[in-house]
Structure formats: C-alpha cells, structure tokens
Amino acid sequence: MRQARCFHAFVLFFFIFWVALTHLGFLKLDEFPSFKELPATFTIDALNGFVWQEENNGTGAKRLTCPKGPTVTVEDGLTGLGNQIWEYAQAWAAAKILDRPGFVSESLARKLKVYFPNIEMPTIEEISHCNVTKNATYMKMHVDVKTLKESYKGVHVRIPQYDMLPELILPYRDKLRDEIFKFHDEILERVQKTIHSFDAENLTKVVLHVRRSDYIGLIAILYKLSPAHSSFYLDAMDWFRKNIGGQLIFMIVTDDIGWCEKNLLIEKDVVIASDDTGHDLALLSIADHNIIDYGSFGMWAGVMSKGHTIALIDIDFNGIMTKFKNWHVFDESKYTSKLEFEP
Ligand SMILES: *[C@@H]1O[C@H](CO)[C@@H](O)[C@H](O)[C@H]1NC(C)=O
Ligand SMILES: *[C@@H]1O[C@H](CO)[C@@H](O)[C@H](O)[C@H]1NC(C)=O
Ligand SMILES: *[C@@H]1O[C@H](CO)[C@@H](O)[C@H](O)[C@H]1NC(C)=O
Ligand SMILES: *[C@@H]1O[C@H](CO)[C@@H](O)[C@H](O)[C@H]1NC(C)=O
C-alpha cells in the first residue's frame, strides 16, 4: 500500500507555488502578517519558523504562563480548509491522549473560527516567549494510540502540516463532529435550505465530493495518476442504489460544476448542491453517506459521517479507515489512468 509519498516534492511544489503566488501578488499578504518579516533568502525551515512565529512576540497576543512540561503543537502550512481542520483536530486529540497542553498558531485558529465557533485552543503566539516549540519532535505518520504516551514521553510533539493520522482523531469522532467542529448556525441553516430546495429532508442523502481544479495537478505529482474518470462516481452511485435501501438522493459538491453537469447528471436522483466552502463541507459532514475522491476535505467529511464512505486511491489512509467504519476503496486502476512521466 502506498504511503503519502513524494512528501518532499509536495512541500517543494507548494513552496514554489507559494512563492509564485506571493510574488505575483495573488495572495493578500495582510492575511499572513509575518510574510512581511521574511528575510530575502530563506529555506523551508525558515518558512516554518515564519509560520510558527517563534522568534517574535506574535501578533500582539496575550502572554500565557509558560507550560512546565511537554506540549503538543502543530504546523500551520499554507493549506486549504481540509488540511487546516486535520491540523487542529490532530493537535487537539494528541494533547488529549498525551494529557498535556496543546497549542495552534493564531492564524490557524482564526481561519477555522470563520466556520467553527467552538475553536478555542490556546495559540503558539501566546507562549512564544517560552521557547517550548523550538525542540519539538515530529509525530510519525503511523501512530499507535496505545503506545503514544510511551513513544513521546517527556518530549514536545509537533504535528506536521498535511499529515492525516486517523488513529489520533477516531476515538474522539463524535466530540469533534458535534462540538469542536460544529458549524456556525448560519452555515447549517443554508445547508437545510439546500436540502429543502431538493425536497430531500426525508431522503437518504449521499453526498459526493468531486474535487478537480487544483487537485488534477496534485494527484499527478503525488500518485502519477489522472483524475478519476466519471465512471468512478457513476459506479459508486450504483453501489449505493444496489446496497442501500430507501429513497436516495445524490448531492454533488464540487469545485468543477461544469464537468459534473456534463458527466454526472445522468440519473434523475442526482443533483448539484454546491455553494461555498463552509456550506459544502457542512453538507458532506451531515450526509448519511459519502462518495469521495481524494484530498483532505473529503477525507475529513468521510471520517465524520456515520454511514458508508466510498473512496478511491490505494493509500494508507484508506486502508486504515476500512478497519474503523464502512469505508470502501474502489480500485484506482479501473477508475484512473497511470501517467507516464517523471514529475
Ligand atoms: C516582546 O514584547 C515586549 C513588550 O511589548 C518587549 O519588551 C520585548 O522586547 C519583545 N521581545 C521581542 C523578542 O520582540
Ligand atoms: C528563550 O530563549 C532566549 C534566547 O534564545 C532566552 O534569552 C530566553 O531567556 C528564553 N526564554 C525562556 C522563558 O526560557
Ligand atoms: C531537546 O530534546 C532533547 C531530546 O528530547 C533533550 O535531550 C534536550 O534536553 C532538549 N533541549 C532543550 C533545550 O529542551
Ligand atoms: C418528511 O416527513 C415528515 C414526517 O413524516 C413530513 O411531515 C414532511 O412533510 C416530510 N417532508 C417532505 C419534504 O416530504
């Protein structure tokens, strides 16, 4: 089974992408105050240093009493909402399992509060005067929750950006979904409106996440695969029609509505239900079942939803999830094409 490999290529890709974006001025620098403080030449480590804001007093944050024992912290990369949720959730869960304080960056907390009012972990900025994060050990990709305390006894733990460690969060799935990552009422109300607009209140809702745009390049780099063919989504819908009783509705959320309209709106029970990011993630998370292709956004929703999830790529994450819930991995060799190139 494939690890989330090419991790370094991935980081480098993002790094180049980020430089291009900032230098071309597409990103609003105000959203990332410390960008302005970057030296002219810097390394990936310096980038982390910047993200961590270890060297300054933070953004006017209040100062907390320095933690006496070891801590958990998490990298906040320049990731999308899906990764940000994973970063926060894992820091929260690791702190809980290890029974020690956990800290996230102020920017991560701020970005998540846009969607989730209950985000309240203290920030790294608030302990930036304590030097605690300078000597942290990265948490490994495969964690055994049972031996976690032993493995990281006495050391500061850092959760790497992009990682998704389902073992960490699965013990707290209900609390994470129902309390910590409970959406703002305004978002949930819009989701109910969407459901109502399709008269879907009493139907069994299967929500599909069809991720294309930016991820077409990413899956080429990460897995040397083409994006999923439309047959993946169509066969996955058929799986539900055959295996799940009751009246079904398939609701698509996507970043490529045109492609979905052209390729997936074949049966009458399929609709496109996309709105904005918060709405789409909330709809995915409250679905009865999901069909997801790739990416941290769909994977989070799949982990959170209570029913069946159909996933695609043969990665460790999917292998782990099949042990914990009704998680079905369709054969990627049937639904994607191998790309012949050296990224
Ligand atoms: C942090 O802020 C305090 C008070 O505002 C100031 O005295 C101190 O020099 C600052 N330290 C650094 C490293 O910027
Ligand atoms: C943090 O490190 C700086 C120098 O690296 C040192 O001057 C300062 O006293 C340290 N603070 C604590 C709380 O250990
Ligand atoms: C950093 O961590 C190592 C190993 O965990 C430990 O031996 C060392 O004392 C730590 N250094 C500081 C400054 O905390
Ligand atoms: C859903 O079921 C409830 C209770 O059976 C009923 O009152 C309501 O009208 C139904 N809604 C729709 C859209 O069919």
Coordinates of C-alpha atoms and ligand atoms in Angstrom, one line a residue:
M1 CA 0.0 0.0 0.0
R2 CA 1.2 3.4 -0.9
Q3 CA 2.3 5.9 1.7
A4 CA 1.6 9.6 1.2
R5 CA 4.9 9.6 -0.7
C6 CA 6.7 12.3 -2.5
F7 CA 6.1 14.3 0.6
H8 CA 9.1 16.5 -0.1
A9 CA 8.2 17.0 -3.7
F10 CA 4.8 18.0 -2.4
V11 CA 6.3 20.5 0.1
L12 CA 8.6 21.9 -2.6
F13 CA 5.7 22.1 -5.0
F14 CA 3.7 24.1 -2.5
F15 CA 6.7 26.2 -1.7
I16 CA 7.2 27.2 -5.4
F17 CA 3.5 27.7 -5.8
W18 CA 3.5 29.9 -2.8
V19 CA 6.5 32.0 -3.9
A20 CA 4.9 32.4 -7.3
L21 CA 1.6 33.4 -5.8
T22 CA 3.1 35.9 -3.3
H23 CA 5.5 37.3 -5.9
L24 CA 2.7 37.6 -8.4
G25 CA 0.6 39.3 -5.8
F26 CA -2.4 36.9 -5.9
L27 CA -2.3 36.3 -2.1
K28 CA -3.4 39.1 0.2
L29 CA -0.3 39.5 2.4
D30 CA -2.4 41.0 5.1
E31 CA -3.9 37.6 5.8
F32 CA -0.4 36.4 6.7
P33 CA 1.2 39.2 8.7
S34 CA 4.5 37.6 9.1
F35 CA 5.2 37.2 5.4
K36 CA 6.5 40.8 5.5
E37 CA 9.1 39.8 8.1
L38 CA 10.7 37.0 5.9
P39 CA 14.3 37.6 5.1
A40 CA 15.1 37.9 1.4
T41 CA 16.6 34.4 1.2
F42 CA 15.2 31.6 3.3
T43 CA 14.9 27.9 3.5
I44 CA 11.9 25.6 4.2
D45 CA 13.0 25.7 7.8
A46 CA 12.8 29.4 7.8
L47 CA 9.4 29.1 6.3
N48 CA 8.3 27.0 9.2
G49 CA 10.0 29.5 11.5
F50 CA 7.9 32.1 9.9
V51 CA 4.7 30.1 10.2
W52 CA 5.5 29.4 13.8
Q53 CA 6.3 32.9 14.6
E54 CA 8.7 31.6 17.3
E55 CA 11.1 34.5 17.1
N56 CA 8.7 37.3 17.7
N57 CA 6.1 38.3 20.2
G58 CA 3.3 37.1 18.0
T59 CA 0.6 39.4 16.7
G60 CA 0.0 41.2 19.9
A61 CA -1.3 38.1 21.6
K62 CA -1.6 37.9 25.3
R63 CA 1.1 36.0 27.1
L64 CA 0.3 32.8 29.0
T65 CA 2.3 31.3 31.8
C66 CA 4.9 29.0 30.3
P67 CA 3.9 25.3 30.3
K68 CA 6.1 23.4 32.7
G69 CA 6.0 20.0 30.9
P70 CA 6.0 18.9 27.3
T71 CA 3.5 20.3 24.8
V72 CA 1.8 19.5 21.5
T73 CA 1.9 22.0 18.7
V74 CA 1.1 21.8 15.1
E75 CA 2.4 23.3 11.9
D76 CA 0.1 25.6 10.1
G77 CA 1.1 25.4 6.5
L78 CA -0.5 27.4 3.7
T79 CA -3.1 24.7 3.4
G80 CA -6.7 24.7 2.5
L81 CA -9.6 24.3 4.9
G82 CA -9.4 20.5 4.8
N83 CA -5.8 20.3 5.9
Q84 CA -6.4 23.1 8.5
I85 CA -9.1 21.1 10.1
W86 CA -6.9 18.0 10.3
E87 CA -4.1 20.0 11.7
Y88 CA -6.2 21.4 14.5
A89 CA -8.1 18.2 15.2
Q90 CA -4.9 16.2 15.5
A91 CA -3.2 18.7 17.8
W92 CA -6.4 18.7 20.0
A93 CA -6.6 14.9 20.0
A94 CA -2.8 14.4 20.6
A95 CA -2.9 16.8 23.5
K96 CA -5.9 14.9 25.0
I97 CA -4.3 11.5 24.5
L98 CA -0.9 12.6 25.9
D99 CA -2.6 14.6 28.7
R100 CA -0.7 17.8 28.1
P101 CA -1.4 21.3 26.8
G102 CA -1.8 21.8 23.0
F103 CA -1.2 25.0 21.0
V104 CA -2.1 26.0 17.5
S105 CA -1.0 29.1 15.6
E106 CA -3.1 32.1 15.9
S107 CA -3.6 32.2 12.1
L108 CA -4.9 28.6 12.1
A109 CA -7.3 29.3 14.9
R110 CA -8.5 32.5 13.2
K111 CA -9.1 30.8 9.8
L112 CA -11.1 28.0 11.4
K113 CA -13.2 30.3 13.5
V114 CA -14.8 31.5 10.3
Y115 CA -16.6 28.2 10.1
F116 CA -16.5 26.8 13.7
P117 CA -17.3 29.0 16.7
N118 CA -16.0 26.5 19.2
I119 CA -12.4 26.7 18.2
E120 CA -10.6 27.6 21.4
M121 CA -7.2 26.0 21.8
P122 CA -4.6 28.5 23.1
T123 CA -2.2 29.8 20.5
I124 CA 1.6 29.4 20.0
E125 CA 1.8 33.1 19.9
E126 CA 0.6 33.2 23.5
I127 CA 3.6 31.1 24.6
S128 CA 6.1 32.4 22.0
H129 CA 8.2 33.8 24.9
C130 CA 8.6 30.3 26.4
N131 CA 10.8 28.7 23.7
V132 CA 8.9 25.5 24.1
T133 CA 8.3 24.8 20.4
K134 CA 12.0 25.0 19.4
N135 CA 12.8 21.5 20.5
A136 CA 9.8 19.6 19.2
T137 CA 9.8 16.1 17.8
Y138 CA 7.6 15.5 14.7
M139 CA 4.9 12.9 15.2
K140 CA 5.3 10.0 12.8
M141 CA 2.9 9.0 10.1
H142 CA 1.8 5.8 11.7
V143 CA 0.9 6.3 15.3
D144 CA -0.3 3.6 17.7
V145 CA -2.6 5.4 20.1
K146 CA -1.9 2.7 22.8
T147 CA 1.8 3.4 22.9
L148 CA 1.7 7.1 22.1
K149 CA 2.4 8.2 25.7
E150 CA 5.4 5.9 25.9
S151 CA 6.7 7.0 22.5
Y152 CA 6.6 10.7 23.2
K153 CA 7.3 10.7 26.9
G154 CA 8.9 14.0 28.0
V155 CA 9.3 15.5 24.5
H156 CA 7.5 18.3 22.9
V157 CA 5.5 16.9 20.0
R158 CA 4.8 18.7 16.7
I159 CA 2.2 17.5 14.2
P160 CA 3.4 18.1 10.7
Q161 CA 1.3 20.0 8.2
Y162 CA -0.5 17.9 5.5
D163 CA -0.5 14.8 7.7
M164 CA -3.7 12.9 8.3
L165 CA -3.5 10.5 11.2
P166 CA -6.9 9.0 11.5
E167 CA -6.0 6.9 14.5
L168 CA -5.5 10.1 16.5
I169 CA -8.9 11.5 16.0
L170 CA -11.1 8.4 15.6
P171 CA -11.5 8.0 19.4
Y172 CA -13.0 11.5 19.5
R173 CA -15.0 11.4 16.3
D174 CA -18.4 12.3 17.9
K175 CA -17.0 15.1 20.0
L176 CA -15.0 16.5 17.1
R177 CA -18.0 16.5 14.8
D178 CA -20.7 17.6 17.3
E179 CA -18.8 20.0 19.4
I180 CA -15.4 21.3 18.3
F181 CA -16.1 21.3 14.6
K182 CA -19.8 22.2 14.9
F183 CA -20.5 24.7 12.2
H184 CA -21.9 28.2 12.7
D185 CA -25.7 28.2 12.7
E186 CA -25.7 30.4 9.7
I187 CA -23.9 27.7 7.6
L188 CA -26.2 24.9 8.9
E189 CA -29.3 27.0 8.1
R190 CA -28.1 27.4 4.5
V191 CA -27.5 23.6 4.3
Q192 CA -31.0 23.0 5.5
K193 CA -32.3 25.4 2.8
T194 CA -30.3 23.5 0.2
I195 CA -31.8 20.2 1.4
H196 CA -35.3 21.7 1.4
S197 CA -34.8 23.1 -2.1
F198 CA -34.5 19.5 -3.4
D199 CA -37.3 18.2 -1.1
A200 CA -34.6 15.9 0.3
E201 CA -35.5 16.1 4.0
N202 CA -36.8 12.6 4.2
L203 CA -34.5 11.0 1.7
T204 CA -31.2 9.2 2.3
K205 CA -28.6 11.7 1.4
V206 CA -25.4 10.5 -0.3
V207 CA -23.1 13.5 -0.8
L208 CA -20.4 13.3 -3.4
H209 CA -17.2 15.4 -3.2
V210 CA -15.9 15.8 -6.7
R211 CA -12.5 17.5 -6.4
R212 CA -10.9 18.6 -9.6
S213 CA -9.3 22.1 -10.3
D214 CA -6.1 22.3 -8.2
Y215 CA -6.1 18.6 -7.4
I216 CA -5.7 17.4 -11.0
G217 CA -2.1 18.7 -10.8
L218 CA -1.6 17.3 -7.3
I219 CA -2.6 13.8 -8.0
A220 CA -0.3 13.7 -11.0
I221 CA 2.5 14.7 -8.7
L222 CA 1.6 12.6 -5.7
Y223 CA 0.4 9.4 -7.4
K224 CA 1.2 9.8 -11.1
L225 CA -2.5 9.3 -11.8
S226 CA -5.1 11.0 -13.9
P227 CA -8.1 12.4 -12.1
A228 CA -10.9 10.0 -11.5
H229 CA -12.9 9.1 -14.6
S230 CA -16.6 9.8 -14.4
S231 CA -17.2 6.0 -14.2
F232 CA -15.9 6.1 -10.6
Y233 CA -18.7 8.4 -9.4
L234 CA -21.3 6.7 -11.5
D235 CA -20.3 3.2 -10.3
A236 CA -20.1 4.4 -6.7
M237 CA -23.7 5.8 -7.0
D238 CA -24.8 2.5 -8.4
W239 CA -23.2 0.7 -5.4
F240 CA -25.5 2.7 -3.2
R241 CA -28.5 2.1 -5.3
K242 CA -27.9 -1.6 -5.1
N243 CA -26.8 -1.9 -1.5
I244 CA -28.7 0.8 0.5
G245 CA -32.4 0.6 0.9
G246 CA -34.9 3.5 0.9
Q247 CA -35.2 6.5 -1.4
L248 CA -31.8 8.0 -2.2
I249 CA -30.7 11.4 -3.4
F250 CA -27.1 12.0 -4.6
M251 CA -26.0 15.6 -3.9
I252 CA -22.8 16.7 -5.5
V253 CA -20.4 19.3 -4.1
T254 CA -17.6 20.2 -6.3
D255 CA -15.1 22.8 -7.5
D256 CA -15.9 22.0 -11.1
I257 CA -19.7 22.3 -11.7
G258 CA -19.3 22.3 -15.5
W259 CA -17.6 18.9 -15.5
C260 CA -20.2 17.4 -13.1
E261 CA -23.1 18.7 -15.1
K262 CA -21.7 17.2 -18.3
N263 CA -20.6 13.9 -16.9
L264 CA -22.6 13.0 -13.8
L265 CA -26.1 14.4 -14.1
I266 CA -27.4 11.2 -15.8
E267 CA -30.0 9.8 -13.5
K268 CA -32.9 11.8 -12.0
D269 CA -31.7 11.2 -8.4
V270 CA -28.5 13.2 -8.9
V271 CA -28.3 17.0 -8.2
I272 CA -25.6 19.6 -7.9
A273 CA -25.7 21.2 -4.4
S274 CA -22.5 23.2 -4.3
D275 CA -22.4 26.6 -2.6
D276 CA -19.4 28.0 -0.8
T277 CA -16.7 26.1 1.1
G278 CA -18.3 26.1 4.5
H279 CA -21.7 25.0 3.1
D280 CA -20.2 22.2 1.1
L281 CA -18.2 20.8 3.9
A282 CA -21.1 21.0 6.3
L283 CA -23.4 19.2 3.8
L284 CA -20.7 16.5 3.3
S285 CA -20.4 16.1 7.1
I286 CA -24.1 15.7 7.8
A287 CA -24.7 13.3 4.9
D288 CA -25.9 9.8 5.6
H289 CA -23.2 8.5 3.2
N290 CA -20.4 9.9 1.1
I291 CA -18.5 9.3 -2.1
I292 CA -15.1 11.0 -2.0
D293 CA -12.3 11.0 -4.5
Y294 CA -9.1 12.5 -2.9
G295 CA -8.0 15.3 -0.7
S296 CA -8.2 16.2 3.0
F297 CA -11.5 17.9 2.7
G298 CA -13.4 14.9 1.5
M299 CA -11.4 12.6 3.8
W300 CA -12.4 14.7 6.8
A301 CA -16.1 14.5 5.8
G302 CA -15.8 10.8 5.2
V303 CA -14.4 10.2 8.7
M304 CA -17.0 12.3 10.3
S305 CA -20.1 10.9 8.5
K306 CA -21.9 8.0 10.1
G307 CA -22.7 5.8 7.2
H308 CA -20.8 4.3 4.3
T309 CA -17.9 6.1 2.5
I310 CA -16.6 5.1 -0.9
A311 CA -13.1 6.3 -1.5
L312 CA -10.7 5.8 -4.4
I313 CA -6.9 5.9 -4.1
D314 CA -4.9 3.0 -2.6
I315 CA -3.2 4.9 0.1
D316 CA -2.5 4.0 3.8
F317 CA -5.2 6.4 4.9
N318 CA -7.9 4.4 3.1
G319 CA -6.5 1.1 4.3
I320 CA -6.7 2.3 7.9
M321 CA -10.2 3.6 7.6
T322 CA -11.5 0.3 6.3
K323 CA -10.8 -1.1 9.7
F324 CA -12.8 1.5 11.6
K325 CA -16.0 2.1 9.6
N326 CA -17.9 1.2 6.5
W327 CA -15.2 2.5 4.2
H328 CA -14.9 1.0 0.8
V329 CA -11.9 1.6 -1.5
F330 CA -12.7 1.3 -5.2
D331 CA -9.9 0.0 -7.5
E332 CA -7.9 3.0 -8.7
S333 CA -6.5 1.1 -11.6
K334 CA -10.0 0.8 -13.0
Y335 CA -11.0 4.4 -12.5
T336 CA -7.9 6.4 -13.1
S337 CA -5.1 6.3 -15.7
K338 CA -1.4 5.9 -14.9
L339 CA 0.6 8.9 -16.1
E340 CA 3.9 8.2 -17.7
F341 CA 6.2 11.0 -16.6
E342 CA 8.8 11.9 -14.1
P343 CA 7.4 14.8 -12.0
Ligands
LIG1 C1 8.2 41.4 23.2 O1 7.4 42.5 23.6 C2 7.8 43.1 24.8 C3 6.7 44.0 25.3 O2 5.9 44.5 24.3 C4 9.1 43.8 24.6 O3 9.6 44.4 25.7 C5 10.1 42.7 24.1 O4 11.4 43.4 23.7 C6 9.6 42.0 22.9 N1 10.5 40.9 22.6 C7 10.8 40.6 21.3 C8 11.7 39.4 21.2 O5 10.4 41.1 20.4
LIG2 C1 14.2 31.9 25.3 O1 15.4 31.9 24.5 C2 16.1 33.1 24.6 C3 17.3 33.0 23.7 O2 17.2 32.0 22.8 C4 16.5 33.4 26.0 O3 17.1 34.7 26.1 C5 15.2 33.4 26.9 O4 15.5 33.6 28.2 C6 14.5 32.1 26.8 N1 13.2 32.2 27.5 C7 12.8 31.3 28.3 C8 11.5 31.5 29.0 O5 13.5 30.3 28.6
LIG3 C1 15.6 18.8 23.4 O1 15.2 17.5 23.3 C2 16.2 16.5 23.6 C3 15.6 15.1 23.4 O2 14.3 15.1 23.6 C4 16.6 16.8 25.1 O3 17.6 15.8 25.4 C5 17.1 18.2 25.2 O4 17.4 18.4 26.6 C6 16.1 19.2 24.8 N1 16.6 20.5 24.8 C7 16.0 21.5 25.3 C8 16.7 22.9 25.2 O5 14.9 21.4 25.8
LIG4 C1 -41.0 14.5 5.8 O1 -41.6 13.7 6.8 C2 -42.4 14.4 7.7 C3 -42.9 13.5 8.8 O2 -43.3 12.2 8.2 C4 -43.5 15.2 7.0 O3 -44.2 16.0 7.9 C5 -42.8 16.1 6.0 O4 -43.8 16.7 5.2 C6 -41.9 15.3 5.0 N1 -41.2 16.2 4.2 C7 -41.1 16.1 2.8 C8 -40.4 17.1 2.1 O5 -41.6 15.1 2.2

